[in-house]
XYZ file of C-alpha atoms in Angstrom:
688
model
C -17.364 31.507 6.144
C -20.539 29.655 7.116
C -20.074 25.912 7.394
C -22.598 23.463 6.020
C -22.890 19.754 5.350
C -24.045 17.920 2.253
C -26.199 14.819 2.385
C -23.565 12.823 0.492
C -20.756 13.827 2.848
C -18.994 10.707 4.113
C -18.367 10.452 7.831
C -16.247 8.241 10.079
C -18.457 6.401 12.555
C -16.242 3.586 13.807
C -12.551 2.921 14.460
C -10.356 -0.153 14.872
C -6.575 -0.059 15.142
C -3.603 -2.235 16.003
C -0.321 -0.309 16.141
C 2.921 -0.602 18.151
C 2.133 -0.006 21.842
C -1.322 1.177 20.738
C -3.602 -1.825 20.436
C -6.785 0.280 20.415
C -7.836 3.868 19.749
C -7.539 5.084 23.365
C -3.946 3.834 23.577
C -3.120 5.432 20.231
C -4.435 8.803 21.371
C -2.287 8.648 24.492
C 0.834 7.758 22.480
C 0.276 10.587 19.997
C 0.117 13.134 22.793
C 3.037 11.596 24.697
C 5.120 12.226 21.579
C 7.822 9.617 22.262
C 9.095 7.515 19.373
C 8.509 3.755 19.515
C 11.546 2.518 17.590
C 13.848 -0.340 18.605
C 16.130 -2.835 16.829
C 14.246 -5.548 14.977
C 13.025 -8.333 17.227
C 14.819 -11.656 16.877
C 11.534 -13.431 16.105
C 11.394 -11.445 12.824
C 14.959 -12.024 11.657
C 18.424 -12.203 13.146
C 20.466 -9.018 12.956
C 23.784 -10.879 12.790
C 22.662 -12.682 9.619
C 21.332 -9.636 7.745
C 23.066 -6.450 8.900
C 26.118 -4.766 7.390
C 27.462 -1.222 7.473
C 29.049 -1.926 4.093
C 26.617 -0.393 1.571
C 28.142 -2.502 -1.201
C 26.648 -5.666 0.303
C 23.709 -6.028 -2.042
C 21.589 -8.321 0.165
C 22.245 -6.685 3.528
C 20.615 -3.825 5.374
C 22.454 -0.990 7.110
C 19.532 -0.307 9.479
C 17.706 -2.570 11.917
C 15.337 -0.053 13.548
C 11.529 -0.353 13.348
C 8.328 0.453 15.215
C 7.084 -3.079 15.944
C 4.062 -4.697 17.501
C 5.327 -6.714 20.448
C 5.456 -10.464 20.087
C 3.376 -10.777 23.265
C 0.647 -8.559 21.760
C 0.716 -10.587 18.532
C 0.323 -13.863 20.441
C -2.504 -12.321 22.508
C -4.388 -11.551 19.296
C -3.879 -15.094 17.995
C -5.116 -16.578 21.257
C -8.097 -14.221 21.476
C -9.313 -15.109 17.970
C -8.116 -18.749 17.846
C -5.638 -18.109 15.017
C -3.391 -21.144 14.660
C -3.342 -22.120 10.991
C -0.165 -21.541 8.924
C -2.166 -19.088 6.805
C -2.937 -16.984 9.884
C 0.071 -14.696 9.567
C 0.619 -11.306 11.170
C -1.287 -9.240 8.594
C -4.379 -11.373 9.132
C -4.029 -11.164 12.914
C -3.813 -7.368 12.838
C -6.797 -7.170 10.468
C -8.920 -9.512 12.594
C -8.281 -7.547 15.792
C -8.958 -4.149 14.181
C -12.134 -5.515 12.591
C -13.298 -6.903 15.944
C -12.906 -3.431 17.459
C -15.176 -1.980 14.747
C -17.779 -4.629 15.576
C -17.568 -3.712 19.251
C -17.745 0.009 18.449
C -20.965 0.010 16.388
C -23.795 -2.199 15.171
C -24.233 -2.628 11.424
C -25.842 -4.930 8.885
C -23.125 -7.110 7.373
C -25.256 -7.868 4.303
C -25.209 -4.249 3.165
C -21.508 -3.542 3.686
C -18.192 -4.155 1.992
C -14.511 -4.080 2.999
C -11.966 -2.207 0.883
C -8.504 -2.741 2.317
C -5.269 -1.005 1.397
C -2.392 -3.474 1.445
C 1.002 -3.642 -0.225
C 1.978 -6.425 2.147
C 3.227 -9.405 0.117
C 1.480 -12.695 0.759
C 3.589 -14.132 3.576
C 2.384 -17.658 2.950
C 3.252 -17.365 -0.724
C 6.762 -16.140 0.120
C 7.289 -19.011 2.531
C 5.946 -21.571 0.096
C 8.224 -20.275 -2.636
C 11.191 -21.204 -0.450
C 10.154 -24.850 -0.666
C 11.103 -24.694 -4.337
C 14.487 -23.178 -3.472
C 15.353 -25.997 -1.057
C 13.957 -28.639 -3.402
C 16.172 -27.307 -6.216
C 19.214 -27.508 -3.959
C 18.466 -31.163 -3.235
C 18.001 -31.902 -6.933
C 21.214 -30.076 -7.751
C 23.030 -32.128 -5.138
C 21.565 -35.403 -6.466
C 22.658 -34.470 -9.970
C 26.223 -33.455 -9.164
C 27.066 -35.549 -6.087
C 24.986 -38.753 -6.339
C 27.333 -40.915 -4.280
C 28.263 -38.546 -1.451
C 28.164 -40.208 1.967
C 26.974 -37.115 3.822
C 23.695 -36.901 1.888
C 21.430 -37.660 4.868
C 23.202 -35.155 7.097
C 23.046 -32.515 4.389
C 19.316 -33.100 3.834
C 18.755 -32.814 7.579
C 20.470 -29.407 7.535
C 18.340 -28.281 4.603
C 15.149 -29.424 6.292
C 16.057 -27.558 9.482
C 16.807 -24.374 7.544
C 13.568 -24.739 5.571
C 11.582 -25.084 8.782
C 13.260 -21.975 10.184
C 12.783 -19.917 7.013
C 9.106 -20.795 6.527
C 7.891 -21.059 10.136
C 6.609 -24.528 9.370
C 4.406 -23.538 6.416
C 3.558 -26.452 4.162
C 4.236 -26.877 0.442
C 2.779 -24.503 -2.099
C -0.867 -24.375 -3.144
C -3.128 -22.271 -5.332
C -4.725 -20.747 -2.226
C -1.347 -19.518 -1.026
C -0.829 -17.565 -4.220
C -3.400 -14.970 -3.229
C -3.041 -12.312 -0.568
C -6.837 -12.042 -0.491
C -6.964 -15.332 1.375
C -7.065 -12.924 4.330
C -10.596 -11.900 3.375
C -11.730 -15.522 3.187
C -10.362 -16.198 6.655
C -12.023 -13.030 7.941
C -15.396 -14.357 6.810
C -14.728 -17.674 8.566
C -13.790 -15.898 11.788
C -16.743 -13.456 11.691
C -19.503 -15.401 9.872
C -22.239 -13.084 11.204
C -20.354 -9.806 10.877
C -18.630 -10.020 7.496
C -20.253 -11.129 4.256
C -17.018 -11.717 2.365
C -17.423 -8.893 -0.153
C -14.569 -6.531 -0.887
C -11.079 -6.407 -2.330
C -7.535 -5.196 -1.716
C -6.000 -2.032 -3.135
C -2.264 -1.506 -3.574
C -0.929 1.964 -4.279
C 2.184 1.407 -2.164
C 2.338 3.853 0.752
C -0.860 5.597 -0.447
C -2.893 2.363 -0.284
C -5.115 3.200 2.694
C -6.132 6.631 1.353
C -6.842 5.060 -2.049
C -9.084 2.495 -0.376
C -10.933 5.301 1.413
C -11.458 7.209 -1.840
C -12.975 4.151 -3.521
C -15.069 3.513 -0.380
C -16.386 7.096 -0.466
C -17.395 6.687 -4.113
C -19.213 3.429 -3.306
C -21.180 5.204 -0.583
C -21.945 8.239 -2.737
C -23.294 5.954 -5.451
C -25.630 4.473 -2.812
C -24.569 0.944 -3.786
C -23.809 0.337 -0.100
C -24.830 2.034 3.136
C -21.749 0.959 5.076
C -18.116 0.461 4.035
C -15.087 -0.425 6.137
C -11.837 0.906 4.682
C -8.254 1.431 5.785
C -4.961 -0.397 5.568
C -2.906 -3.258 6.956
C 0.877 -3.690 6.981
C 3.060 -6.339 8.629
C 6.040 -6.594 6.299
C 9.138 -6.062 8.402
C 10.966 -8.929 6.694
C 14.673 -8.683 5.969
C 13.829 -8.286 2.273
C 11.873 -5.103 3.002
C 14.899 -3.666 4.816
C 17.169 -4.630 1.903
C 14.777 -2.987 -0.564
C 14.820 0.337 1.304
C 18.585 0.050 1.863
C 19.213 -0.201 -1.866
C 17.707 3.263 -2.394
C 19.296 4.740 0.732
C 15.875 5.408 2.254
C 16.434 4.058 5.789
C 17.717 6.030 8.752
C 20.550 4.213 10.556
C 19.140 5.531 13.849
C 15.516 6.736 13.724
C 13.252 8.856 11.535
C 13.338 12.642 12.054
C 10.765 14.006 9.560
C 11.182 17.681 8.600
C 14.213 18.050 10.826
C 17.325 19.366 9.105
C 19.215 16.322 10.423
C 16.815 13.875 8.738
C 18.565 10.907 7.131
C 15.847 8.411 6.223
C 12.657 6.693 7.291
C 12.027 4.076 9.959
C 9.565 1.314 9.108
C 6.439 0.572 11.115
C 3.499 -1.812 10.969
C -0.111 -2.227 11.985
C -3.724 -2.008 10.874
C -6.134 0.941 10.951
C -9.768 0.580 9.851
C -12.627 3.071 9.662
C -16.363 2.491 9.435
C -17.692 4.930 6.839
C -21.281 6.008 6.188
C -23.128 8.800 4.421
C -23.956 11.586 6.855
C -27.715 11.086 6.416
C -27.381 7.368 7.277
C -25.144 8.095 10.253
C -27.674 10.588 11.618
C -30.502 8.102 11.122
C -28.483 5.445 12.973
C -27.539 7.941 15.731
C -23.833 7.301 15.310
C -20.959 9.063 16.979
C -19.224 11.016 14.203
C -15.425 11.226 14.436
C -14.940 13.408 11.356
C -16.386 14.389 7.966
C -14.500 13.505 4.774
C -14.990 16.565 2.572
C -12.854 15.283 -0.265
C -10.266 12.688 -1.227
C -8.466 12.319 -4.541
C -5.206 11.335 -6.138
C -2.747 11.964 -8.933
C 0.288 10.427 -10.569
C 3.622 12.143 -11.032
C 3.567 11.326 -14.727
C 6.931 11.556 -16.446
C 9.494 12.008 -13.669
C 13.158 11.231 -13.171
C 12.458 8.034 -11.235
C 9.522 6.030 -9.911
C 11.138 6.375 -6.487
C 11.536 10.152 -6.755
C 8.476 12.287 -5.885
C 7.606 15.503 -7.716
C 6.262 18.832 -6.485
C 3.775 19.156 -9.358
C 2.330 15.681 -8.771
C 1.661 16.412 -5.099
C 0.244 19.864 -5.837
C -2.152 18.269 -8.312
C -3.531 15.998 -5.567
C -4.030 19.008 -3.254
C -5.806 20.945 -6.010
C -8.166 18.072 -6.835
C -9.336 18.058 -3.210
C -9.278 21.674 -2.043
C -10.397 23.093 -5.397
C -13.880 21.790 -4.577
C -13.974 22.945 -0.928
C -14.780 26.479 0.176
C -12.632 26.251 3.329
C -8.844 26.052 3.676
C -6.921 23.736 6.029
C -5.470 25.160 9.218
C -3.258 22.061 9.523
C -1.649 19.652 7.040
C -0.826 16.191 8.358
C 1.978 15.371 5.950
C 3.353 12.172 4.487
C 6.572 13.321 6.207
C 8.702 10.176 6.098
C 12.097 11.598 7.075
C 13.913 10.855 3.808
C 15.917 13.795 2.525
C 14.385 14.053 -0.930
C 10.884 13.124 0.256
C 10.771 15.828 2.935
C 12.285 18.479 0.665
C 9.840 17.816 -2.188
C 6.862 17.774 0.173
C 7.997 21.017 1.831
C 8.073 22.666 -1.605
C 4.674 21.303 -2.659
C 3.008 22.388 0.599
C 4.408 25.894 0.506
C 3.602 26.206 -3.204
C -0.076 25.293 -2.830
C -1.069 26.287 0.710
C 0.863 29.555 0.978
C -1.010 32.710 1.973
C -2.677 31.697 5.229
C -1.340 30.326 8.498
C -0.871 26.558 8.240
C 0.420 24.205 10.940
C 2.421 21.146 9.905
C 2.518 17.709 11.534
C 3.637 14.127 10.942
C 3.164 10.974 13.026
C 6.104 9.077 11.504
C 8.481 10.440 14.114
C 6.502 8.306 16.604
C 4.978 5.296 14.810
C 7.349 5.152 11.861
C 6.311 4.676 8.262
C 3.452 2.167 8.310
C 3.504 2.086 4.488
C 0.125 0.845 3.221
C -1.437 1.951 6.525
C 0.292 5.357 6.533
C -2.635 7.504 5.370
C -5.088 5.814 7.752
C -2.670 6.283 10.661
C -2.516 10.001 9.818
C -6.328 10.208 9.799
C -6.339 8.526 13.205
C -3.995 11.213 14.521
C -6.296 13.982 13.239
C -9.315 12.264 14.849
C -7.381 12.319 18.147
C -6.611 15.987 17.563
C -10.309 16.779 17.047
C -11.279 14.712 20.081
C -8.921 16.500 22.474
C -9.259 19.882 20.784
C -5.461 20.011 20.752
C -2.696 19.897 18.182
C -0.061 17.445 19.481
C 3.608 18.348 19.459
C 6.161 17.050 16.965
C 8.754 16.421 19.641
C 11.249 14.710 17.288
C 11.956 18.006 15.495
C 14.891 20.051 16.790
C 15.960 21.938 13.646
C 12.714 22.869 11.927
C 12.814 22.807 8.096
C 9.774 25.151 7.952
C 11.281 27.663 10.393
C 12.181 30.327 7.832
C 9.061 29.939 5.671
C 6.363 32.549 6.252
C 2.878 31.367 7.345
C 3.994 27.777 8.067
C 4.747 26.347 11.473
C 5.537 22.888 12.806
C 3.869 22.481 16.185
C 6.611 22.082 18.804
C 4.218 21.944 21.760
C 0.530 21.245 22.250
C -1.826 23.962 20.942
C -5.545 24.287 21.682
C -7.876 24.446 18.678
C -10.169 27.401 18.152
C -13.736 26.954 16.910
C -12.600 28.322 13.534
C -9.957 25.647 13.021
C -12.104 23.009 11.373
C -10.383 21.533 8.279
C -7.238 19.426 8.006
C -5.400 18.113 4.944
C -3.905 14.598 5.100
C -1.372 13.240 2.598
C -0.051 9.815 1.649
C 2.366 9.339 -1.238
C 3.506 6.026 -2.685
C 6.362 4.581 -4.742
C 5.350 4.497 -8.372
C 4.502 8.197 -8.413
C 1.161 7.826 -6.613
C -0.077 10.839 -4.617
C -3.209 10.929 -2.454
C -4.719 13.673 -0.317
C -7.796 13.848 1.923
C -9.657 16.731 3.579
C -11.147 15.952 7.001
C -13.529 18.337 8.768
C -14.247 18.469 12.482
C -17.919 17.574 12.958
C -20.118 20.181 14.640
C -23.409 18.717 15.820
C -24.772 22.225 16.435
C -24.886 23.030 12.703
C -28.296 22.957 10.984
C -28.820 19.480 9.502
C -32.613 19.541 9.096
C -32.402 19.516 5.300
C -30.215 16.414 5.361
C -32.609 14.643 7.736
C -35.766 15.409 5.785
C -34.746 15.210 2.123
C -34.674 11.857 0.335
C -32.001 10.888 -2.196
C -32.208 8.568 -5.167
C -29.671 6.085 -6.507
C -28.584 6.850 -10.065
C -25.529 4.869 -11.134
C -24.806 4.121 -14.780
C -25.356 0.439 -15.566
C -22.895 0.464 -18.457
C -19.248 1.178 -19.109
C -17.723 1.868 -22.518
C -14.548 0.110 -23.615
C -13.124 2.487 -26.201
C -10.238 0.269 -27.237
C -8.433 -2.925 -26.158
C -5.165 -4.646 -26.938
C -3.866 -8.069 -25.862
C -0.238 -9.171 -25.742
C 0.985 -12.773 -25.544
C 3.868 -12.986 -23.105
C 5.029 -16.230 -24.693
C 5.817 -14.266 -27.875
C 7.008 -11.076 -26.182
C 10.725 -10.259 -26.516
C 12.295 -7.297 -24.764
C 14.752 -6.534 -27.549
C 11.852 -6.174 -29.990
C 9.890 -3.542 -28.070
C 8.489 -0.777 -30.255
C 10.320 1.966 -28.364
C 13.199 2.070 -25.888
C 11.201 3.405 -22.931
C 13.516 1.959 -20.237
C 17.159 2.554 -19.288
C 19.029 -0.568 -20.465
C 20.896 -0.879 -17.126
C 17.533 -1.365 -15.382
C 16.382 -4.334 -17.469
C 17.556 -7.014 -15.032
C 15.727 -5.400 -12.108
C 12.315 -4.697 -13.674
C 9.471 -7.195 -13.832
C 8.563 -8.243 -17.365
C 4.949 -7.150 -16.899
C 6.077 -3.537 -16.653
C 7.667 -3.861 -20.093
C 4.632 -5.690 -21.447
C 2.119 -3.142 -20.113
C 4.012 -0.246 -21.707
C 4.292 -2.127 -25.007
C 0.589 -3.000 -24.935
C -0.470 0.644 -24.423
C 1.859 1.773 -27.206
C 0.467 -0.854 -29.589
C -3.050 0.279 -28.730
C -2.207 3.932 -29.389
C 0.911 4.418 -31.579
C -0.008 8.112 -31.631
C -0.570 8.045 -27.882
C 0.788 11.518 -27.146
C -1.827 13.156 -29.362
C -4.697 10.959 -28.128
C -3.847 11.248 -24.436
C -3.300 15.003 -24.622
C -6.669 15.456 -26.316
C -8.388 13.504 -23.521
C -6.449 15.364 -20.814
C -3.448 13.840 -19.028
C -4.981 14.506 -15.587
C -8.145 12.636 -16.591
C -6.413 9.363 -17.468
C -6.163 6.897 -14.559
C -4.266 3.604 -14.664
C -5.357 0.455 -12.835
C -3.853 -3.012 -12.799
C -5.597 -6.029 -11.336
C -5.214 -9.659 -10.345
C -2.268 -11.864 -9.541
C 0.619 -10.286 -11.400
C 3.980 -11.861 -12.103
C 6.230 -10.177 -9.558
C 9.081 -12.396 -10.718
C 11.613 -9.847 -9.480
C 10.071 -9.892 -6.016
C 10.565 -13.667 -5.933
C 14.120 -13.258 -7.216
C 14.955 -10.658 -4.573
C 13.429 -12.642 -1.697
C 15.192 -15.815 -2.812
C 18.557 -14.104 -3.157
C 18.247 -12.465 0.269
C 17.373 -15.873 1.764
C 20.420 -17.444 0.086
C 22.741 -14.771 1.417
C 21.260 -15.051 4.920
C 21.938 -18.796 4.885
C 25.500 -18.245 3.636
C 26.184 -15.776 6.460
C 24.648 -18.131 9.003
C 26.515 -21.236 7.814
C 29.834 -19.381 7.512
C 29.860 -18.930 11.275
C 29.607 -22.678 11.851
C 32.543 -25.037 12.116
C 33.350 -26.045 8.568
C 32.978 -29.759 7.847
C 32.273 -31.595 4.561
C 28.510 -31.177 4.934
C 28.672 -27.427 5.661
C 31.167 -26.976 2.834
C 28.827 -28.702 0.372
C 25.849 -26.700 1.630
C 27.700 -23.427 1.116
C 28.631 -24.481 -2.408
C 25.021 -25.333 -3.252
C 23.626 -22.087 -1.863
C 26.283 -19.940 -3.557
C 25.452 -21.614 -6.870
C 21.787 -20.803 -6.305
C 22.553 -17.194 -5.395
C 24.470 -16.643 -8.635
C 21.267 -17.233 -10.630
C 19.927 -13.837 -9.551
C 21.152 -10.358 -10.546
C 23.005 -8.027 -8.215
C 20.467 -5.861 -6.409
C 20.657 -2.133 -7.092
C 18.576 1.010 -6.600
C 16.474 -0.117 -9.584
C 15.105 -3.157 -7.743
C 12.407 -1.160 -5.898
C 10.309 -0.255 -8.937
C 10.745 -3.833 -10.111
C 9.138 -5.644 -7.175
C 6.033 -3.639 -6.281
C 2.575 -4.589 -7.530
C 1.226 -1.093 -8.174
C 4.308 -0.005 -10.094
C 3.106 -1.730 -13.267
C 0.397 0.939 -13.448
C 2.878 3.553 -12.228
C 5.314 2.646 -14.992
C 2.649 3.272 -17.648
C 1.889 6.648 -16.050
C 5.593 7.498 -16.045
C 6.292 6.524 -19.663
C 3.221 8.208 -21.184
C 3.154 11.185 -18.771
C -0.313 10.302 -17.468
C -1.276 12.227 -14.347
C -4.493 10.624 -13.097
C -4.629 8.087 -10.281
C -2.801 4.763 -10.433
C -3.268 1.683 -8.269
C -3.672 -2.100 -8.219
C -6.779 -4.143 -7.292
C -6.655 -7.720 -6.057
C -9.615 -10.052 -5.506
C -8.179 -13.409 -6.518
C -9.580 -14.658 -9.812
C -12.360 -12.072 -9.614
C -9.973 -9.127 -9.769
C -11.072 -7.916 -13.216
C -14.695 -7.678 -12.076
C -13.601 -5.891 -8.898
C -11.613 -3.413 -10.991
C -14.632 -2.752 -13.219
C -16.749 -2.216 -10.103
C -14.196 0.279 -8.763
C -14.152 2.111 -12.098
C -17.956 2.234 -12.180
C -18.051 3.725 -8.675
C -15.351 6.274 -9.483
C -17.015 7.333 -12.736
C -20.241 7.932 -10.851
C -18.432 10.699 -8.943
C -16.179 11.810 -11.822
C -17.786 10.806 -15.154
C -15.375 12.829 -17.307
C -12.400 10.551 -16.716
C -10.988 7.468 -18.431
C -9.246 4.362 -17.116
C -6.493 2.260 -18.616
C -7.149 -1.148 -17.046
C -4.286 -3.674 -17.125
C -5.345 -7.291 -16.693
C -3.485 -10.605 -16.951
C -4.372 -14.258 -17.380
C -2.310 -17.326 -16.640
C -2.090 -20.657 -14.830
C -0.711 -21.977 -11.562
C 2.455 -24.089 -11.741
C 2.071 -26.407 -8.728
C 5.542 -27.931 -9.063
C 7.424 -24.619 -8.937
C 4.905 -22.758 -6.785
C 4.399 -20.012 -9.367
C 1.472 -18.338 -11.069
C 2.633 -18.212 -14.681
C 1.223 -15.182 -16.494
C 0.609 -15.878 -20.183
C -1.264 -12.844 -21.543
C -1.618 -9.174 -20.702
C -4.546 -7.045 -21.822
C -5.191 -3.303 -21.614
C -8.660 -1.744 -21.911
C -9.409 1.976 -22.218
C -12.677 2.449 -20.292
C -14.929 5.413 -19.545
C -18.517 6.498 -18.885
C -20.772 6.085 -21.969
C -21.565 9.817 -22.028
C -17.894 10.797 -21.940
C -17.127 8.210 -24.612
C -19.519 10.005 -26.962
C -18.034 13.389 -26.079
C -14.498 12.152 -26.848
C -15.538 10.877 -30.265
C -13.090 7.948 -30.131
C -15.700 5.296 -30.865
C -16.493 2.214 -28.816
C -15.329 -1.383 -29.157
C -17.566 -2.858 -26.468
C -20.176 -1.952 -23.882
C -20.125 -3.633 -20.447
C -23.516 -4.149 -18.821
C -24.023 -4.402 -15.047
C -27.026 -5.850 -13.266
């Protein structure tokens, strides 16, 4: 089949990456082709194994695995020194982002005024987590004052608490409004690169699909011609003990190391890092005489809809993401770079979805998580980086971690066990990233051939034609002050899960139901695949705070129990145990309760909605950023609708909490599709 390019094809023209033992693209390429895994026990500067590890799976705040692919402490400090990062807010995620961004700047020249940054990140705000601990220690002091006002060992006890606070927070100061927002990273980025970043952009959280989601939104921005240059990708630095506990509760971690698509697989191994891509329209890239690393022929997503669990992937949900991409492309992939985490259920479901959709022609299978681990919100971007390396060397790298191939007996599918040269006909690759909350994303990347005829693209001019209005079909607002769980309209949740699920998940489901009591009929008439769910802003995440606080309490108890018991230590243990009892026992239900994007995912699950779902964060401007994202997406796919979940609230300085007071859901679409649906219109949003 004759290959051709379209003028609105999006191409990769710049790369920046910071990954374990691969602090730039050249190092990454070498590591991918070496094929050796980079896992080791967690470094002591992250957390102490003796305080957090237990083989006893019944220990609800312990982890049974300590393995991770980590960026060396020496490399982290080198980044901080290189970019003068010393402030308490300059945590690891920011450092990785700054270094990757600096590599993009070195790679190509661009006009910062006409660009934007769309960053995938499920990384919790480290500063916020540290600041929240100030409240924990303050409450312990108050509790002590209340119950033991005349104790002689007060000063010694307070000294112990202050030392533990310093250790737990790395010296971060008391809480502030600024620390509530993860997007403080973008503000610091503008300060560090005043001439090379204009400050525009936002974060996207779709769990482990975050970086591919950011790239899809970036592609739609470029296709709309709103911008000529977008940087997109993902950043992840969360290797905290709480992250290990979270994965331990669902049995997702390997006690040794990840072995994706090997019959001996027993779980994932976590990784970290940042991968960014400079993206341009092909016509702009040719005009600017860029090096082109690859052509994005399509990227799209789906939700699992009604499934057994928000942690459990589905074959149909993944197949839907493949179909949305490859259904619009005349070529087929010769290789699928899988999500391939190494968990038993994840690998088995993905094997079934791949063989169900891509069967019929020879397809090679690969995964990078046997080397770099699961980089979570950076996972999809890391997979793209591997495919770019594959195109560059004209070789398929081996998957050396696989000994007992799960695809071995399946016709037309093969996991590459040794390097294979690419033929000129092997041009298209599929790349997957799937996230907790039932979020599935897939991308098609084509090897660029500069010998193809591109004269039409060079000579023909394009016009910008983006709708300046959005239609809000219906809205509903819920006051959280008046909301009571036992008075929900329907019992959509298993009662045993109530203690583990954030209240905003309940509220969002209730709000959608109140908006459409006959939702099944309405949503089916629109088309379940056409309904996307977005949340935005600073959400409650009360369960995340609960989990982190409880894990911290238990770590302190373990640590203090090893000390020689004296009256001060005995009192400390009593105080911390009393604090720990305030929080529920952690179970496998805690995962869907603590993730930002899962509020949207929960709505998709309850109402069987199968469009995309993700979360957008841009501080107090998150609602406007979400509307902008919807406008860009509807430019490419006007016959879709969006359920947009927004919250309002106030910052509680004393307790270091953003208190959410109201939740609102809007049903939004393109004005033309609104008329076609015949559902009416409550409001029209005008853009400049």
